[in-house]
Amino acid sequence: MGDIFGIIIVRPLGMLLNVIYGSVQSYGLAIILFALLVKLVILPISYHGKKNMLRMSALQGQMQQIQKKYANNKMKMNEEISKLYEKEGVSPMSGCLPTFIPLLVMMGLYYAVVKPMNFMMGLSGGLPTDTGQDINLLAQQVGIEITDQNSYTIQTQIAQACNQFFHNGQLDPEIAGLSDTIASLLQPMNFDFFGIDLSVTPSLGLNLLVLIPLLSGFSAFMSSWILQRMQKNQLQGSMKVMIYLMPLMSIYFAFQFPAAIGVYWIFNNIFTCVQEIIMTKIIRKRHPIPEKQPEKGKKKKEGT
């Protein structure tokens, strides 16, 4: 991960997650509130994109006519479709940003979850090459060796081990070897959420963790299905495949990332479903969009 991405995206997201966690003292609830807050922040962008998508949906009849007319001339087809978009004042790219931002947030959240001591607390170090850094000193204090093999999960292990330094939420003043900087930044972290360790990556088996990928896939399917229903579009070709492919991809990736990412994905999809239903009704009421039908040939003059 590049330093710019870490500074501009991950660190602010980690600080936000840390503030929420400090307020609610529940890691799972903090992830859920984080997902809700992201939805609220990008709501104006989502509203504009949704309004544009509904306008595009109303143009399906005219677009199909153009595609049929210029089926053998792709360049002319694209030119006529662009003219139609320009005439109706719609932009096919405006709906991409509300989709891109949650993906960017999820990438940043992934690093904040995997490296909470760097991006939530602001401590330095955490890699085998970072000798003498904050996290390395903490690892020595709790008897954990940092290697290339365990660098993926080491920070959550150290964070959990450091909980022994705290009593009633206060750092034990008798702990030796901690600088004032480390002592001021270090805080207790509890990754448990209803008996599930959200720092662990789910795997197949009879355990509660396996529910997270399954719920992630189901919520992704419901999100896609509701989106299609709200736009009143007939799914065609690749779109029919995507409504089933996306949930399968959600399940796969939820098995690759820590459970906290899966929880974020689940509730992001749930909030998306609610947002789609409410937003579509509001837009249709405030900005009624007449269905654009294909123009038919001019009627012949009477008597000819």
XYZ file of C-alpha atoms in Angstrom:
304
model
C 0.000 0.000 0.000
C 1.402 3.378 -0.974
C 2.152 6.035 1.624
C -0.153 8.558 -0.125
C -3.144 6.192 0.062
C -2.346 5.477 3.699
C -2.088 9.158 4.626
C -5.000 10.500 2.571
C -7.502 7.624 2.830
C -6.642 4.998 5.436
C -5.476 7.153 8.343
C -8.560 9.470 8.301
C -10.863 6.434 8.049
C -8.973 4.746 10.876
C -9.260 7.859 13.035
C -12.997 8.048 12.338
C -13.440 4.367 13.201
C -11.407 4.934 16.362
C -13.601 7.861 17.433
C -16.763 5.797 16.895
C -15.263 2.826 18.731
C -14.255 5.049 21.632
C -17.838 6.325 21.841
C -19.693 3.003 21.695
C -16.994 0.626 23.064
C -18.101 -2.083 20.648
C -15.997 -2.930 17.600
C -18.875 -4.487 15.657
C -21.252 -1.621 16.415
C -18.494 0.823 15.442
C -18.189 -0.893 12.031
C -21.974 -0.690 11.533
C -22.137 2.997 12.494
C -19.108 3.634 10.279
C -20.983 2.119 7.299
C -24.054 4.237 8.097
C -22.008 7.422 8.382
C -20.330 6.787 5.014
C -23.783 6.343 3.452
C -24.986 9.628 4.924
C -21.880 11.530 3.801
C -22.207 10.436 0.156
C -26.016 10.725 0.160
C -26.075 13.914 -1.985
C -23.875 12.220 -4.612
C -26.037 9.085 -4.478
C -29.197 11.165 -4.869
C -27.871 12.909 -7.985
C -26.645 9.624 -9.446
C -29.958 7.898 -8.763
C -31.929 10.690 -10.391
C -29.700 10.414 -13.460
C -30.091 6.622 -13.592
C -33.891 6.895 -13.479
C -33.778 9.348 -16.380
C -31.596 6.918 -18.320
C -34.019 4.112 -17.529
C -36.832 6.162 -19.057
C -34.826 6.370 -22.295
C -34.579 2.595 -22.759
C -37.184 2.572 -25.535
C -35.352 5.146 -27.630
C -31.984 3.514 -26.973
C -33.264 0.136 -28.149
C -34.557 1.756 -31.316
C -31.134 3.309 -31.998
C -29.354 0.015 -31.273
C -31.640 -1.808 -33.664
C -31.340 0.836 -36.388
C -27.526 1.014 -36.272
C -26.798 -2.596 -35.313
C -24.193 -2.837 -38.102
C -22.562 0.530 -37.427
C -21.247 0.699 -33.850
C -19.657 4.120 -34.326
C -22.898 5.670 -35.554
C -24.815 3.898 -32.781
C -22.577 5.360 -30.076
C -22.805 8.786 -31.691
C -26.613 8.723 -31.726
C -26.804 7.461 -28.146
C -24.450 10.271 -27.056
C -26.693 12.780 -28.806
C -29.720 11.327 -27.003
C -27.967 11.623 -23.640
C -26.972 15.206 -24.393
C -30.467 16.111 -25.524
C -32.061 14.670 -22.375
C -29.356 16.054 -20.066
C -28.155 12.745 -18.620
C -24.649 11.410 -18.011
C -23.980 7.643 -18.008
C -20.934 8.167 -15.771
C -22.744 9.980 -12.953
C -23.958 6.706 -11.458
C -20.415 5.328 -11.126
C -19.199 7.622 -8.336
C -21.673 6.417 -5.658
C -20.492 2.863 -6.446
C -16.785 3.720 -6.548
C -16.664 5.592 -3.218
C -17.858 2.650 -1.020
C -15.281 0.404 -2.724
C -12.551 2.948 -1.991
C -13.760 3.209 1.602
C -13.762 -0.573 1.957
C -10.152 -0.743 0.721
C -9.162 1.873 3.296
C -11.184 0.137 6.001
C -9.405 -3.138 5.229
C -6.033 -1.651 6.166
C -7.515 0.106 9.205
C -8.900 -3.251 10.404
C -5.728 -5.229 9.673
C -3.443 -2.561 11.123
C -5.454 -0.889 13.907
C -2.353 0.177 15.833
C -1.033 2.129 12.833
C -4.223 3.624 11.443
C -6.602 3.763 14.413
C -4.191 4.564 17.247
C -1.451 6.278 15.231
C 1.448 4.157 16.492
C 4.459 3.554 14.257
C 6.237 0.375 13.227
C 4.747 -3.076 12.834
C 7.075 -4.627 10.247
C 10.189 -6.760 10.833
C 12.375 -4.019 9.338
C 10.996 -1.305 11.671
C 13.382 -1.786 14.596
C 12.850 0.349 17.666
C 9.407 1.557 16.568
C 6.359 1.798 18.846
C 4.650 -1.444 17.826
C 7.913 -3.389 17.895
C 8.489 -2.261 21.460
C 4.972 -3.339 22.399
C 5.549 -6.719 20.716
C 8.653 -7.223 22.878
C 6.673 -6.170 25.961
C 3.989 -8.842 25.412
C 6.400 -11.505 24.116
C 5.250 -11.626 20.470
C 7.828 -11.909 17.685
C 7.105 -9.990 14.485
C 8.009 -11.909 11.331
C 7.154 -11.747 7.638
C 4.822 -14.731 8.128
C 2.646 -13.154 10.822
C 2.771 -9.496 9.673
C -0.795 -9.810 8.282
C -2.369 -10.465 11.695
C 0.340 -9.255 14.061
C -1.206 -5.895 14.951
C -4.530 -7.351 16.074
C -2.618 -9.952 18.121
C -0.510 -7.266 19.790
C -3.570 -5.023 20.337
C -5.413 -7.864 22.083
C -2.329 -8.786 24.132
C -1.932 -5.161 25.217
C -5.344 -5.271 26.880
C -3.569 -6.701 29.928
C -1.944 -3.258 30.367
C -5.324 -1.744 31.133
C -7.456 -1.864 34.263
C -10.918 -0.290 34.128
C -9.953 1.345 30.852
C -6.862 3.020 32.336
C -3.284 2.193 31.396
C -1.362 0.573 34.260
C 1.221 3.150 35.396
C 3.552 0.361 36.548
C 4.133 -0.907 32.984
C 7.832 -0.497 32.221
C 9.375 0.293 28.884
C 6.529 2.346 27.444
C 7.369 5.854 26.332
C 4.997 8.752 26.938
C 4.149 8.702 23.223
C 3.141 5.044 23.249
C 1.263 5.431 26.532
C -0.738 8.375 25.186
C -1.744 6.552 21.966
C -2.270 3.006 23.197
C -5.827 1.998 24.038
C -7.686 -1.242 24.826
C -9.225 -2.989 21.806
C -11.902 -5.678 21.994
C -12.653 -7.289 18.626
C -15.411 -9.534 20.005
C -18.937 -8.997 18.653
C -21.636 -11.378 19.939
C -19.021 -14.069 20.402
C -17.350 -13.504 17.005
C -13.766 -12.280 16.763
C -13.995 -9.724 13.951
C -10.221 -9.652 13.507
C -10.254 -13.282 12.276
C -10.739 -14.252 8.625
C -13.750 -16.594 8.157
C -13.195 -20.148 6.957
C -15.469 -23.032 6.037
C -16.619 -24.975 9.043
C -19.251 -25.209 11.764
C -18.668 -21.827 13.383
C -20.395 -18.474 13.612
C -17.813 -16.803 11.381
C -19.089 -18.690 8.328
C -22.391 -16.778 8.609
C -20.700 -13.504 7.697
C -19.747 -14.463 4.090
C -23.170 -16.066 3.576
C -25.003 -12.976 4.828
C -22.684 -10.832 2.731
C -23.697 -12.730 -0.414
C -27.405 -12.656 0.445
C -27.388 -8.923 1.214
C -25.489 -8.249 -2.043
C -28.152 -10.176 -3.990
C -30.969 -8.263 -2.285
C -29.226 -4.970 -3.003
C -28.916 -5.788 -6.736
C -32.474 -7.140 -6.929
C -33.995 -4.084 -5.247
C -31.947 -1.767 -7.474
C -33.333 -3.521 -10.552
C -36.896 -3.425 -9.184
C -36.708 0.271 -8.320
C -35.506 1.158 -11.825
C -38.148 -1.092 -13.414
C -35.617 -2.377 -15.913
C -35.732 -5.678 -17.742
C -32.381 -7.319 -17.135
C -30.686 -8.447 -20.326
C -27.566 -10.402 -21.216
C -24.626 -9.715 -18.939
C -26.811 -7.816 -16.420
C -28.709 -11.027 -15.668
C -25.389 -12.723 -14.970
C -24.144 -9.867 -12.742
C -27.126 -10.039 -10.376
C -25.953 -13.546 -9.434
C -22.215 -13.079 -9.970
C -21.862 -10.144 -7.557
C -23.227 -12.083 -4.541
C -20.870 -14.967 -5.330
C -17.963 -12.532 -5.482
C -19.093 -11.047 -2.154
C -19.036 -14.500 -0.561
C -15.585 -15.248 -1.985
C -13.995 -11.989 -0.829
C -15.649 -12.221 2.600
C -13.695 -15.463 3.063
C -10.452 -13.635 2.186
C -10.747 -10.623 4.515
C -11.158 -10.227 8.294
C -14.735 -10.662 9.486
C -15.004 -6.920 10.217
C -14.886 -6.233 6.461
C -17.718 -8.704 5.916
C -19.797 -6.965 8.596
C -19.194 -3.628 6.871
C -20.207 -5.166 3.529
C -23.402 -6.660 4.977
C -24.621 -3.443 6.549
C -23.516 -1.331 3.596
C -25.778 -3.538 1.448
C -28.633 -3.284 3.967
C -28.361 0.505 4.073
C -28.200 0.521 0.261
C -31.483 -1.425 0.063
C -33.243 1.000 2.405
C -31.723 3.989 0.594
C -32.820 2.719 -2.828
C -36.437 2.225 -1.758
C -36.784 5.593 -0.010
C -34.721 7.610 -2.498
C -36.523 6.220 -5.555
C -39.944 7.084 -4.110
C -38.785 10.622 -3.238
C -37.244 11.227 -6.673
C -40.280 9.873 -8.545
C -42.516 12.154 -6.463
C -40.388 15.306 -6.689
C -39.057 14.814 -10.220
C -41.624 12.797 -12.192
C -39.924 11.458 -15.304
C -42.209 10.548 -18.209
C -41.336 7.350 -20.034
C -39.741 8.222 -23.372
C -41.233 6.040 -26.089
C -39.561 5.440 -29.452
C -40.613 7.949 -32.068
C -42.751 6.364 -34.737
C -42.823 7.326 -38.360
C -44.909 10.266 -39.365
C -48.503 9.512 -40.170
C -49.439 9.633 -43.779
C -51.494 12.578 -44.830
C -55.146 11.895 -45.203
C -56.283 11.209 -48.757
C -52.809 10.111 -49.962
